[in-house]
Short mmCIF file of C-alpha atoms and ligand atoms in Angstrom, two decimals:
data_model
loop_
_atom_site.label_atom_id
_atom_site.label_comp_id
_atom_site.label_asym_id
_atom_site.label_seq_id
_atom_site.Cartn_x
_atom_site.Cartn_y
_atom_site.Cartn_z
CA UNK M 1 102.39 133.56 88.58
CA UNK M 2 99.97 131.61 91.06
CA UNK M 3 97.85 131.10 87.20
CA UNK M 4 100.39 128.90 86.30
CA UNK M 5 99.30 125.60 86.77
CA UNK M 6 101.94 123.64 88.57
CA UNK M 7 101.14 120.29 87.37
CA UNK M 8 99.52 119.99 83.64
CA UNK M 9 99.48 116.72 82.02
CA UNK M 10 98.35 115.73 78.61
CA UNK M 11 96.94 113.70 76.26
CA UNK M 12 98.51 113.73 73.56
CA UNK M 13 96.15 112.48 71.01
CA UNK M 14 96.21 112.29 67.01
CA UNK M 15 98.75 111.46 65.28
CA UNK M 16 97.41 108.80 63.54
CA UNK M 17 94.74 111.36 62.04
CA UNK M 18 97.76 113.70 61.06
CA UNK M 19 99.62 111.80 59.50
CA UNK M 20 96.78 110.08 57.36
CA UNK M 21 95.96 113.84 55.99
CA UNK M 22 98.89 114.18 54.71
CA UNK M 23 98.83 110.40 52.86
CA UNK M 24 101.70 109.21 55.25
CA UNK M 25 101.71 105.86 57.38
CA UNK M 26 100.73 106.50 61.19
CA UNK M 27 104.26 105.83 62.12
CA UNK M 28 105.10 109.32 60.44
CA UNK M 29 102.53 110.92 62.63
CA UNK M 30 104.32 109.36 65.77
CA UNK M 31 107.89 110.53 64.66
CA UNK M 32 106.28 114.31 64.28
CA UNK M 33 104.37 113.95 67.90
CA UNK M 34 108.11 112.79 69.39
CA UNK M 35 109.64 116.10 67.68
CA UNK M 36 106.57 118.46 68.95
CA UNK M 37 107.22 116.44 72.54
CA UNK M 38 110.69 117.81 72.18
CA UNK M 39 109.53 121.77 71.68
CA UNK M 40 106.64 121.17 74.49
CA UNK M 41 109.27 120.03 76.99
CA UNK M 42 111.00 123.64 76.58
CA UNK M 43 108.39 125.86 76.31
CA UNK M 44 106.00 123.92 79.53
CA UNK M 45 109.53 125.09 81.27
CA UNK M 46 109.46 128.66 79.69
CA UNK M 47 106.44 129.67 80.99
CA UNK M 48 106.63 128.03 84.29
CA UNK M 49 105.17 124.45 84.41
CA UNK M 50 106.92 122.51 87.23
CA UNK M 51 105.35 119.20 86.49
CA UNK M 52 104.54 118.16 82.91
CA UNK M 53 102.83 114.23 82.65
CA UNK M 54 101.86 113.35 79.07
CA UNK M 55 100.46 109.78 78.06
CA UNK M 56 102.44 108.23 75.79
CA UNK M 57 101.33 104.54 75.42
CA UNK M 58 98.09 102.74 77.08
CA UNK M 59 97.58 99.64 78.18
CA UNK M 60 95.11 99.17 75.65
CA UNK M 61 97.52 100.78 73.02
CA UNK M 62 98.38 96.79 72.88
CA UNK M 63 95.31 96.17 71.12
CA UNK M 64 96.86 98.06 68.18
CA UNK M 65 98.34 96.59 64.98
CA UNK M 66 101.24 94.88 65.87
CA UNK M 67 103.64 97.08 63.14
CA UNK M 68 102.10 99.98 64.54
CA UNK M 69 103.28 99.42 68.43
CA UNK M 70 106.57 98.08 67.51
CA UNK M 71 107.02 101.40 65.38
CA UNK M 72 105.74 103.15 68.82
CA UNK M 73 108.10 101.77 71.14
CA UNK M 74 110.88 101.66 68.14
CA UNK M 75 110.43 105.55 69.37
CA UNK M 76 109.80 105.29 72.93
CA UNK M 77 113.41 103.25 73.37
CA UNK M 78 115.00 106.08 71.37
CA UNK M 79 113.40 109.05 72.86
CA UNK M 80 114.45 107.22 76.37
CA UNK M 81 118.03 106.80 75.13
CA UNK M 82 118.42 109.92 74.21
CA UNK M 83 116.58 112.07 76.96
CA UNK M 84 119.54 111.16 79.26
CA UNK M 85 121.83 113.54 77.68
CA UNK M 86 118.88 116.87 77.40
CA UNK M 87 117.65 116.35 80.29
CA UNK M 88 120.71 116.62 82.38
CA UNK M 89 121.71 119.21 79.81
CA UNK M 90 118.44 120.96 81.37
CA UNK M 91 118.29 119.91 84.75
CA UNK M 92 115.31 117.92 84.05
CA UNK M 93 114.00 115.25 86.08
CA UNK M 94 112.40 112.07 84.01
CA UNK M 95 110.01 109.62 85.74
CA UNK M 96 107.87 106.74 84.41
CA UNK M 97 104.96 105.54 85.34
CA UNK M 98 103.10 102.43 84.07
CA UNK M 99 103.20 98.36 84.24
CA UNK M 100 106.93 98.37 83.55
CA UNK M 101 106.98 94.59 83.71
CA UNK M 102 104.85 94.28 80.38
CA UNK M 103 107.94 96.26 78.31
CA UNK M 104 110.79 94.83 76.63
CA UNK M 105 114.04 94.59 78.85
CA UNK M 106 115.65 97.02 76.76
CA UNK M 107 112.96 99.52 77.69
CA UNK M 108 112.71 99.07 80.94
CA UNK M 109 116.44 99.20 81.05
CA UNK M 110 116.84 102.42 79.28
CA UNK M 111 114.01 104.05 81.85
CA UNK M 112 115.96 102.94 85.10
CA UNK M 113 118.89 104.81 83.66
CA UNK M 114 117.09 108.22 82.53
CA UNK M 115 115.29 108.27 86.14
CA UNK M 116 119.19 107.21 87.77
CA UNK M 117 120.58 109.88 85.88
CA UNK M 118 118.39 112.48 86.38
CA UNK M 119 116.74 112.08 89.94
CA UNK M 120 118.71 114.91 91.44
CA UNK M 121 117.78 117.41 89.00
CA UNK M 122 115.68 120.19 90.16
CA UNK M 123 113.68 121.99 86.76
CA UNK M 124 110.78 120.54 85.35
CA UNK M 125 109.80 117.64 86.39
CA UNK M 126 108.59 115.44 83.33
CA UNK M 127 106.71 112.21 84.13
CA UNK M 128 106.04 109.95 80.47
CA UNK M 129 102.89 107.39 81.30
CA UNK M 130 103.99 104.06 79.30
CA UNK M 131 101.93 101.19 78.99
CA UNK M 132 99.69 102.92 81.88
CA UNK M 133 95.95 102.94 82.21
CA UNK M 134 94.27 104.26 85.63
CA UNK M 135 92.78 101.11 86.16
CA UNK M 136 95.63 98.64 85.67
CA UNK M 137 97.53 101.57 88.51
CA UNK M 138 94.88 100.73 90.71
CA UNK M 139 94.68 97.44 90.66
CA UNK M 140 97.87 97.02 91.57
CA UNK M 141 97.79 99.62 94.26
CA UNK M 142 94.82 97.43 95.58
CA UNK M 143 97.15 94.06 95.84
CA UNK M 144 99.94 95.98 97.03
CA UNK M 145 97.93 97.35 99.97
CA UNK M 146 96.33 94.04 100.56
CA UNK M 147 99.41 92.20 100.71
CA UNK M 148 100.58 94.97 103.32
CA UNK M 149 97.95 94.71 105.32
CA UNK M 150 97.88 90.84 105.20
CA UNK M 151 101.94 90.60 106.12
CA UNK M 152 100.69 93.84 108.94
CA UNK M 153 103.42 96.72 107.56
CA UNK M 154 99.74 98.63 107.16
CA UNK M 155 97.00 98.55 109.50
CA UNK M 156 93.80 98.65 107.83
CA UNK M 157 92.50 101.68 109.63
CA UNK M 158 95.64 103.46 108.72
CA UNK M 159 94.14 102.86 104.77
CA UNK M 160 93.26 106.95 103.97
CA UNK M 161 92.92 108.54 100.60
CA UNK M 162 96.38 109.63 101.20
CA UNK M 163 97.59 105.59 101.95
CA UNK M 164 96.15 104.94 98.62
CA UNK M 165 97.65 107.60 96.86
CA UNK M 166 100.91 106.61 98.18
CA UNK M 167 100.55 103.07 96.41
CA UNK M 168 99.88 104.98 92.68
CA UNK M 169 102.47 104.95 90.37
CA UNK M 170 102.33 108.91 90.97
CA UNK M 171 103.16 108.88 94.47
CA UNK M 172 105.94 111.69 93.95
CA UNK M 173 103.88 114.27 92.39
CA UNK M 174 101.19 116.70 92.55
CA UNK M 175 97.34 115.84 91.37
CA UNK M 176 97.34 117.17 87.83
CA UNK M 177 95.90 121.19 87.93
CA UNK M 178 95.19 121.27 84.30
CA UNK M 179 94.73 118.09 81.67
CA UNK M 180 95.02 118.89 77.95
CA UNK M 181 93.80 116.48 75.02
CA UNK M 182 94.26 117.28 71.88
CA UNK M 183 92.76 116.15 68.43
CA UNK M 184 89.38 117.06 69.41
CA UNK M 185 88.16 113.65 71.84
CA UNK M 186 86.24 114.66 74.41
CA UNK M 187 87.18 111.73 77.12
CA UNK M 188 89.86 110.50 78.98
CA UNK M 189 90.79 106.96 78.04
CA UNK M 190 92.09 105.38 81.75
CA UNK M 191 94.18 108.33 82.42
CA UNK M 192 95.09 109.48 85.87
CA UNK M 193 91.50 108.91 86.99
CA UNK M 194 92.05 109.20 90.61
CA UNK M 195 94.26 111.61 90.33
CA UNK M 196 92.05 114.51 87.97
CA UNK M 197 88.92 114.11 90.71
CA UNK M 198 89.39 118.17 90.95
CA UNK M 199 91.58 118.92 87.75
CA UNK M 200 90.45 121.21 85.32
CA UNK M 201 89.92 120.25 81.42
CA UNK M 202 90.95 121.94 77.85
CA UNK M 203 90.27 120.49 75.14
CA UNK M 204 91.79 121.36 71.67
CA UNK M 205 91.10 120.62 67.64
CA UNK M 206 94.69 120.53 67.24
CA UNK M 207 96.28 117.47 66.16
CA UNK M 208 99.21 116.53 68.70
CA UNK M 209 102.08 117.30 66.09
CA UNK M 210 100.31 120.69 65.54
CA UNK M 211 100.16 121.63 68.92
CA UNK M 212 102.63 124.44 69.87
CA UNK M 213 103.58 126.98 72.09
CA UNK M 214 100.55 129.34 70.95
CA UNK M 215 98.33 126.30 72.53
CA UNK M 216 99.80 125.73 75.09
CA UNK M 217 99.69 129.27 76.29
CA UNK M 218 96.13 129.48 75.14
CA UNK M 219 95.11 126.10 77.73
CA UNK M 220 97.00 128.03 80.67
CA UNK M 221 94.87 131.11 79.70
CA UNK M 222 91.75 129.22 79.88
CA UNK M 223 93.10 127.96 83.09
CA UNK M 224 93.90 131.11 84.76
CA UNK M 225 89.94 132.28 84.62
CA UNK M 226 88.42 129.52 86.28
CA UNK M 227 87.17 129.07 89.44
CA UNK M 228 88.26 126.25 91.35
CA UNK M 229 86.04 125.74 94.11
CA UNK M 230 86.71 121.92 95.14
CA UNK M 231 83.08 120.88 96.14
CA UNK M 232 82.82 124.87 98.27
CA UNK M 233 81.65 128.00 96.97
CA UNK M 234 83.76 131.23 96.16
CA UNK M 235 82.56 134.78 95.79
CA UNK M 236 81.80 135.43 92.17
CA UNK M 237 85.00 137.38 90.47
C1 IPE Z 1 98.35 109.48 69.88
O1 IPE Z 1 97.92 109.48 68.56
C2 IPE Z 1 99.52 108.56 70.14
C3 IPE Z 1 99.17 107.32 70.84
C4 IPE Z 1 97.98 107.01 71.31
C5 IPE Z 1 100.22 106.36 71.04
P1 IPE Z 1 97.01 108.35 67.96
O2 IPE Z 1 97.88 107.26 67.44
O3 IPE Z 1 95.98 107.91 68.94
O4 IPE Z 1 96.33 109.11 66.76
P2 IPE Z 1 94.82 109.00 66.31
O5 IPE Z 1 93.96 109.27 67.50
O6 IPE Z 1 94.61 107.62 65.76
O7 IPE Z 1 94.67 110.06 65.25
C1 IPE Z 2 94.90 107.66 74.59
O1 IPE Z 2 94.77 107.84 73.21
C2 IPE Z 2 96.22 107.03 74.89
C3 IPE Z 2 97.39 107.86 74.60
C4 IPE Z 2 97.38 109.10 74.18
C5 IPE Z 2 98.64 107.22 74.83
P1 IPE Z 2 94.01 106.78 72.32
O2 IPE Z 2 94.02 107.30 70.93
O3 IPE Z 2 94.58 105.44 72.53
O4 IPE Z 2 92.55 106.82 72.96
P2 IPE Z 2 91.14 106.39 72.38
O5 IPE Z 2 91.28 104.97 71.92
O6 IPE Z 2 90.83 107.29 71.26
O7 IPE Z 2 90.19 106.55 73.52
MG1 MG Z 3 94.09 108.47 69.37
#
């Protein structure tokens, strides 16, 4: 049970490419990745998970066509909406971390309620990075922590790695143990960069609405024979 990572986050990466297999807009691949978020959400449960954190929209995700992130957040307001009612259904917690203040009211509405609602529930705990990029988190962090030090709530000595990790967006959870991508891209696109330093990586070919269960199982697989030795050394096994 201790090869269960506790904290797996993912990228969840082409749906774009899916959907332009199969001759449909991208928008058709986003619908599908929303339904496969769905199935994800049961199964990380299922087998364990205690924190899931998946990437849902970038801050350079702005730099898209403009149909194309209106379609995306078309899906993000109704996948917010409607989260309320599962995930108390569940006893999920939700959580959102990002630049809130660059979403539309509605949105940033309809994610105060979903984390309201659910804050006392105890399962998984699913955190949904929107409009989020590592540097934009820290950058802000920064300015918070000067401004604290400059009013004197924080003494500058009293600045530690785990002051600044207080001032992330994911202050309430766990450093990621295992980060998935999908769709075959080898990088990690301003995603919890702090926060992976010791994280282990898998990397899949599967397209985001393809990936299932099976995958998901295979990842924590892969992630129960390595060897985590955070900078020490470990007796072979
Ligand atoms: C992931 O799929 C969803 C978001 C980034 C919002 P993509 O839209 O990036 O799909 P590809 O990478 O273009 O195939
Ligand atoms: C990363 O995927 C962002 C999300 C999954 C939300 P992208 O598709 O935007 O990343 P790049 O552009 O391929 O690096
Ligand atoms: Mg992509």
């Amino acid at each position: 049970m201790e090869q269960i990572p506790a904290h797996v986050a993912i990228i969840l990466d082409g749906n774009g490419r899916w959907a332009k297999e199969r001759k449909k807009p991208r928008s058709f691949g986003h619908l599908a990745g929303a339904r496969t978020m769905l199935q994800i959400l049961e199964d990380a449960d299922e087998l364990g998970i205690r924190y899931l954190t998946v990437y849902a929209f970038s801050t350079e995700n702005w730099n898209r066509p403009k149909a194309e992130v209106t379609a995306l957040m078309k899906i993000l307001r109704k996948e917010l909406t409607d989260a309320v009612e599962r995930s108390m259904k569940n006893n999920v917690r939700c959580r959102v971390i990002g630049d809130r203040s660059g979403l539309d009211a509605d949105i940033r509405e309809a994610i105060a309620n979903l984390e309201t609602a659910t804050k006392d529930n105890t399962g998984l705990q699913f955190t949904i990075a929107i409009n989020y990029g590592s540097r934009d988190e820290m950058t802000r962090a920064v300015r918070r922590i000067a401004k604290d030090v400059q009013s004197g709530a924080l003494a500058e000595e009293a600045i530690d790695e785990a002051c600044v990790s207080s001032y992330l967006d994911t202050r309430d959870l766990p450093d990621p143990d295992l980060l998935i991508r999908t769709c075959n891209e080898l990088r990690i696109s301003n995603f919890l960069l702090w926060q992976s330093a010791y994280t282990e990586f898998y990397f899949t070919e599967k397209a985001w609405p393809d990936f299932d269960r099976a995958e998901l199982e295979k990842a924590v697989l892969s992630y129960a024979g390595r060897d985590r030795r955070y900078g020490g050394i470990r007796e072979a096994k």
